mmCIF file of C-alpha atoms in Angstrom:
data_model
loop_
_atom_site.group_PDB
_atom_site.id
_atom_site.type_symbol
_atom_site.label_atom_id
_atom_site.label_comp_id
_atom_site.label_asym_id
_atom_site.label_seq_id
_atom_site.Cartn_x
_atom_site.Cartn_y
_atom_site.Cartn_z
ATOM 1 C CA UNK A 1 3.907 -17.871 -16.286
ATOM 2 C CA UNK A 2 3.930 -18.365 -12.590
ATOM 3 C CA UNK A 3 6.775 -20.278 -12.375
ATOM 4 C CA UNK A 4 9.053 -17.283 -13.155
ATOM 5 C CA UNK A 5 7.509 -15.129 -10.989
ATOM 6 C CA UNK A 6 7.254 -17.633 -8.375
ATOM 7 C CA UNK A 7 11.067 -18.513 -8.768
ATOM 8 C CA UNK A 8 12.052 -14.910 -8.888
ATOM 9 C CA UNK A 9 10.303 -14.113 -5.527
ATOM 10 C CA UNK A 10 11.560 -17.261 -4.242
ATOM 11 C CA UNK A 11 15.163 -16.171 -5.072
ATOM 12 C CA UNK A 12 14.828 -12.529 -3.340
ATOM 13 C CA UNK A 13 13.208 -13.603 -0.310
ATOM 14 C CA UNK A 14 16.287 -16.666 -0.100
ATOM 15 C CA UNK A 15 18.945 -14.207 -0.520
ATOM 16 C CA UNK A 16 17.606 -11.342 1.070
ATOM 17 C CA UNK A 17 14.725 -12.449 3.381
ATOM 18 C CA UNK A 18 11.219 -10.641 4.507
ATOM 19 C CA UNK A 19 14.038 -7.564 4.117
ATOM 20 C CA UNK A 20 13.229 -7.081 0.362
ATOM 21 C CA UNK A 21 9.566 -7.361 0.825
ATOM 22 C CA UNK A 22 9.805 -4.529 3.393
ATOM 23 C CA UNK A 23 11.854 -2.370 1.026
ATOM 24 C CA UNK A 24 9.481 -2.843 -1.721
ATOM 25 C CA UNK A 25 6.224 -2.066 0.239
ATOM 26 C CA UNK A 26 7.811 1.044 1.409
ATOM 27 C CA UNK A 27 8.773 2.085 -1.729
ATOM 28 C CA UNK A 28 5.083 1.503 -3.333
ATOM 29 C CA UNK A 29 3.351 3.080 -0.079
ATOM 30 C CA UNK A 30 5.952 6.265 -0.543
ATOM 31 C CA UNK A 31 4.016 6.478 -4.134
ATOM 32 C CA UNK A 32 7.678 5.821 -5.803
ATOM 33 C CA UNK A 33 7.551 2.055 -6.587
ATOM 34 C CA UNK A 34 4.133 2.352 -7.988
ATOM 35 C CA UNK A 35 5.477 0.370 -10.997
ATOM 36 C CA UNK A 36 6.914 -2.348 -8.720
ATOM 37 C CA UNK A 37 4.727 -5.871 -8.960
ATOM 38 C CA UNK A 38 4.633 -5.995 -5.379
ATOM 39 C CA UNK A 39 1.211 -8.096 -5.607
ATOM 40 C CA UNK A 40 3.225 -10.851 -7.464
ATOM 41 C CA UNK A 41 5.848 -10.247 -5.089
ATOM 42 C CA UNK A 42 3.574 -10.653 -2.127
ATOM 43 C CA UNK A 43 2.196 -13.801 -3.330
ATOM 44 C CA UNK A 44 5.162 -15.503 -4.787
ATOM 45 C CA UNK A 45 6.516 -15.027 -1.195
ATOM 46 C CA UNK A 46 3.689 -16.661 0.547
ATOM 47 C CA UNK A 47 3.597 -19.364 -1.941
ATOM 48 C CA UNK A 48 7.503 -19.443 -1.139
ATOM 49 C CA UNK A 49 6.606 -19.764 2.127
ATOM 50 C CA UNK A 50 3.964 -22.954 2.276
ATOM 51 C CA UNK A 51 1.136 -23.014 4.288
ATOM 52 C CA UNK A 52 2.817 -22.295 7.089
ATOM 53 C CA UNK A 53 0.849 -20.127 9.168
ATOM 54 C CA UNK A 54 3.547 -17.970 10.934
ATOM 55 C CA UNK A 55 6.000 -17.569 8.204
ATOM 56 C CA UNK A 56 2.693 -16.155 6.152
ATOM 57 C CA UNK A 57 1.946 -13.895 9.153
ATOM 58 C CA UNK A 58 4.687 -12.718 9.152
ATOM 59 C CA UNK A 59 4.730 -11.621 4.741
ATOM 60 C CA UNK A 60 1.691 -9.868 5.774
ATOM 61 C CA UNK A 61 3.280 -7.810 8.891
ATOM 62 C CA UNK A 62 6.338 -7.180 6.722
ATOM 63 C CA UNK A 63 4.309 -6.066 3.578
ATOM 64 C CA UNK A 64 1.629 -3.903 5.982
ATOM 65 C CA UNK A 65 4.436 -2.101 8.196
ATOM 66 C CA UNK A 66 5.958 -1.485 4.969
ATOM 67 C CA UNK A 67 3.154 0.372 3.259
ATOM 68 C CA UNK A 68 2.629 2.033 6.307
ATOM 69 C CA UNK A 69 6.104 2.914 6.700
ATOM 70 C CA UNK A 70 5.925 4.176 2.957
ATOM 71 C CA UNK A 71 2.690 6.271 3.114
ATOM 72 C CA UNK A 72 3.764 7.936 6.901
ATOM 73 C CA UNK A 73 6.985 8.873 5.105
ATOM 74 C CA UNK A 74 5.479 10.955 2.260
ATOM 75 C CA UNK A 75 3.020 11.803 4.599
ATOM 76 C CA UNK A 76 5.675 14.073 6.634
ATOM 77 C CA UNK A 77 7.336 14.884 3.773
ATOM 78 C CA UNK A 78 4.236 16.542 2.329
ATOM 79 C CA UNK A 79 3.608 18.327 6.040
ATOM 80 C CA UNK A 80 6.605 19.544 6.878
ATOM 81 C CA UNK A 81 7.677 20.969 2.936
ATOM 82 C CA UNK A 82 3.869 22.698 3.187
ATOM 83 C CA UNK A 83 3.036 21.386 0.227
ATOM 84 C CA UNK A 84 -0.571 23.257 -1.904
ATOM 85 C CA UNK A 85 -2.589 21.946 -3.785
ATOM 86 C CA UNK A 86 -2.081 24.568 -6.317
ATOM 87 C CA UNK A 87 1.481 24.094 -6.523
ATOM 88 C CA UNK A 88 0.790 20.683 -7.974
ATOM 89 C CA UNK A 89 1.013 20.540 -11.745
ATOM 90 C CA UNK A 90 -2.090 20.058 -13.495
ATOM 91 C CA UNK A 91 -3.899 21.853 -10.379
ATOM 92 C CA UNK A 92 -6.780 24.381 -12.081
ATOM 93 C CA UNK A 93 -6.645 26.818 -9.224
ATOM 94 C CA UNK A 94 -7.318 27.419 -5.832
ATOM 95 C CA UNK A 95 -11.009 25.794 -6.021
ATOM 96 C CA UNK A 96 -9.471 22.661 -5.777
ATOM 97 C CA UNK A 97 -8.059 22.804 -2.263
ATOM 98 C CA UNK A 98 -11.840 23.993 -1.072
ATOM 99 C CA UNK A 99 -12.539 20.556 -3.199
ATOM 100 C CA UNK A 100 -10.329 18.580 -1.344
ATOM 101 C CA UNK A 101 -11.075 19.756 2.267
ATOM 102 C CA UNK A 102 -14.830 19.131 1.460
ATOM 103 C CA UNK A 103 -14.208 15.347 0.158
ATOM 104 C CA UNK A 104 -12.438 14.700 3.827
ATOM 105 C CA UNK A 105 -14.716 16.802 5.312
ATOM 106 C CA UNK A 106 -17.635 14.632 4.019
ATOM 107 C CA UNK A 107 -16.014 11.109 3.991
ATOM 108 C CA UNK A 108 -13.002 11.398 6.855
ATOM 109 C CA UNK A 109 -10.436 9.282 7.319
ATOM 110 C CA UNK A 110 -11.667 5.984 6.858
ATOM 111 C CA UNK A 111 -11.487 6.793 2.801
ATOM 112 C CA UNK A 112 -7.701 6.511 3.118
ATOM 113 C CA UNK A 113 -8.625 2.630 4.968
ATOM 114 C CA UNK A 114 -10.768 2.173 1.914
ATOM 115 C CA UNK A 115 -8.163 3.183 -0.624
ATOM 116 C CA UNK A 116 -5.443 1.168 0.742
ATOM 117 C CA UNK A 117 -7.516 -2.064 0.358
ATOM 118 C CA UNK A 118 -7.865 -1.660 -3.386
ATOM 119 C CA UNK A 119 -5.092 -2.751 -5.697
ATOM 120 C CA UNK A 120 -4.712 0.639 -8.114
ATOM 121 C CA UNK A 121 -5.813 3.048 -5.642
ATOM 122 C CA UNK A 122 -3.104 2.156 -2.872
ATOM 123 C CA UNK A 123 -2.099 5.328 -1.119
ATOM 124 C CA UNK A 124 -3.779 7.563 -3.475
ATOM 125 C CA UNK A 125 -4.975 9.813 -0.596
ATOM 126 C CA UNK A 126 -1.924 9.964 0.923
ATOM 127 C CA UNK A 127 -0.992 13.827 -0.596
ATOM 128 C CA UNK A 128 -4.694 14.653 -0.124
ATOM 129 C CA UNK A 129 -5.051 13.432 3.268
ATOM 130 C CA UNK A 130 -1.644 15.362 3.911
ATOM 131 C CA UNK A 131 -2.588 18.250 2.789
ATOM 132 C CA UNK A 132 -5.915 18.325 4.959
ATOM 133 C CA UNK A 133 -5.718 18.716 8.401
ATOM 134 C CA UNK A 134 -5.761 15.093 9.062
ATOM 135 C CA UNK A 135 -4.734 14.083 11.994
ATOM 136 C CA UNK A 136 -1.089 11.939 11.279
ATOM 137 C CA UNK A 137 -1.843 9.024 14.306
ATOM 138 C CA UNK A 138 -5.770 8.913 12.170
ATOM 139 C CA UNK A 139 -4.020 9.054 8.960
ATOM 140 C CA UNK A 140 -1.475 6.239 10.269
ATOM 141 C CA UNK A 141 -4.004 3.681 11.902
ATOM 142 C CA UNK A 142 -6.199 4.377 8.974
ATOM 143 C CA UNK A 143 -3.465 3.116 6.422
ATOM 144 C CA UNK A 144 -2.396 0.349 8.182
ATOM 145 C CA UNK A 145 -5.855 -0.890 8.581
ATOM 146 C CA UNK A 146 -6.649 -0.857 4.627
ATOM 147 C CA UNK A 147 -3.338 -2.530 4.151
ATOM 148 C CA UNK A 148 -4.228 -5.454 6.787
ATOM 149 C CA UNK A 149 -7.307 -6.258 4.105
ATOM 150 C CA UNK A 150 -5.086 -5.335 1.373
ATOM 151 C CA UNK A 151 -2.730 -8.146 2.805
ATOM 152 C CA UNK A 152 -5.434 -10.539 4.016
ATOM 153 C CA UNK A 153 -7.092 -10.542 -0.360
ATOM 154 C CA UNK A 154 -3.403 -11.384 -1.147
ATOM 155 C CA UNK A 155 -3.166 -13.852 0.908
ATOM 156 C CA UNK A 156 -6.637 -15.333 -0.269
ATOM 157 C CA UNK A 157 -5.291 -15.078 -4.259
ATOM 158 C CA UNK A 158 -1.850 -17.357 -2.645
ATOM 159 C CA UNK A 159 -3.871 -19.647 -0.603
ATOM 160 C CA UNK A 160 -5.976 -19.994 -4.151
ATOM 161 C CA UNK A 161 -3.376 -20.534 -6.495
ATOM 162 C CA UNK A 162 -1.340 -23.125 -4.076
ATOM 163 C CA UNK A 163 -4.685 -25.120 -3.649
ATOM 164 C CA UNK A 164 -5.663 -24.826 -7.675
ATOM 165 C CA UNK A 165 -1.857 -25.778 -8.330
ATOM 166 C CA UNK A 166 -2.174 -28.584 -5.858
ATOM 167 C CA UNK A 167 -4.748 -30.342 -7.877
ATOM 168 C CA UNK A 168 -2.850 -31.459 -10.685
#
């Protein structure tokens, strides 16, 4: 099962380099490659990589500039096309804005940090935080800094699975 996986990472970082990793962080921090495996993707390209310390530096500065490149992007987007919270669909009214500004009100910030270092909840903030009066360098640091532990738990599972397939 991890063979495939591991051979088709292997194959897109070969042809393509750290250059598809980038692409496909972006595209999961800009909430539109959601349904992209980049965790398997991650990992395949450490294990790609070997134990070599810079080359897996360097997956994780790839796959965290990425997601921060991603979440800044729709970020912006969401400022500058003043975006509501009632003109989402499924919004119940104008309550919810009052909601919102009171959740970043009470936990700031450091929730988007949070966020970004769990797998399913990866820049789920990111319209919330937009649409608050968050300030974009706060917003940016605060990203980058849940996807440096996002990064580091990835490369924890890698380091795991090389050791665990090491053993036989």
């Amino acid at each position: 099962m991890y063979d495939a996986t591991i051979d088709a990472g292997v194959g897109l970082i070969a042809h393509y380099g750290l250059f598809a990793l980038l692409v496909a962080f972006s595209l999961e921090g800009a909430l539109v490659g959601k349904l992209i495996p980049t965790r398997t993707f991650f990992v395949a390209t450490v294990l790609a990589v070997g134990s070599d310390t810079v080359g897996i530096a360097s997956v994780a500065l790839v796959a965290v500039v990425g997601a921060t490149a991603g979440q800044i992007a729709l970020f912006v987007l969401i400022r500058r096309t003043d975006l509501t919270l009632e003109a989402l669909p499924g919004s119940a009214g104008p309550n919810d804005s009052g909601r919102v500004d009171r959740w970043f009100d009470r936990w700031g910030v450091p929730a988007v940090a949070f966020s970004n270092a769990l797998p399913v909840a990866r820049g789920s903030l990111t319209v919330p935080a937009a649409m608050t009066g968050t300030d974009p360098l706060q917003f940016s640091a605060s990203s980058m800094a849940g996807s440096s532990v996002y990064s580091l738990g990835l490369i924890g599972i890698a380091v795991g699975i090389d050791a665990f397939v090491g053993l036989f």
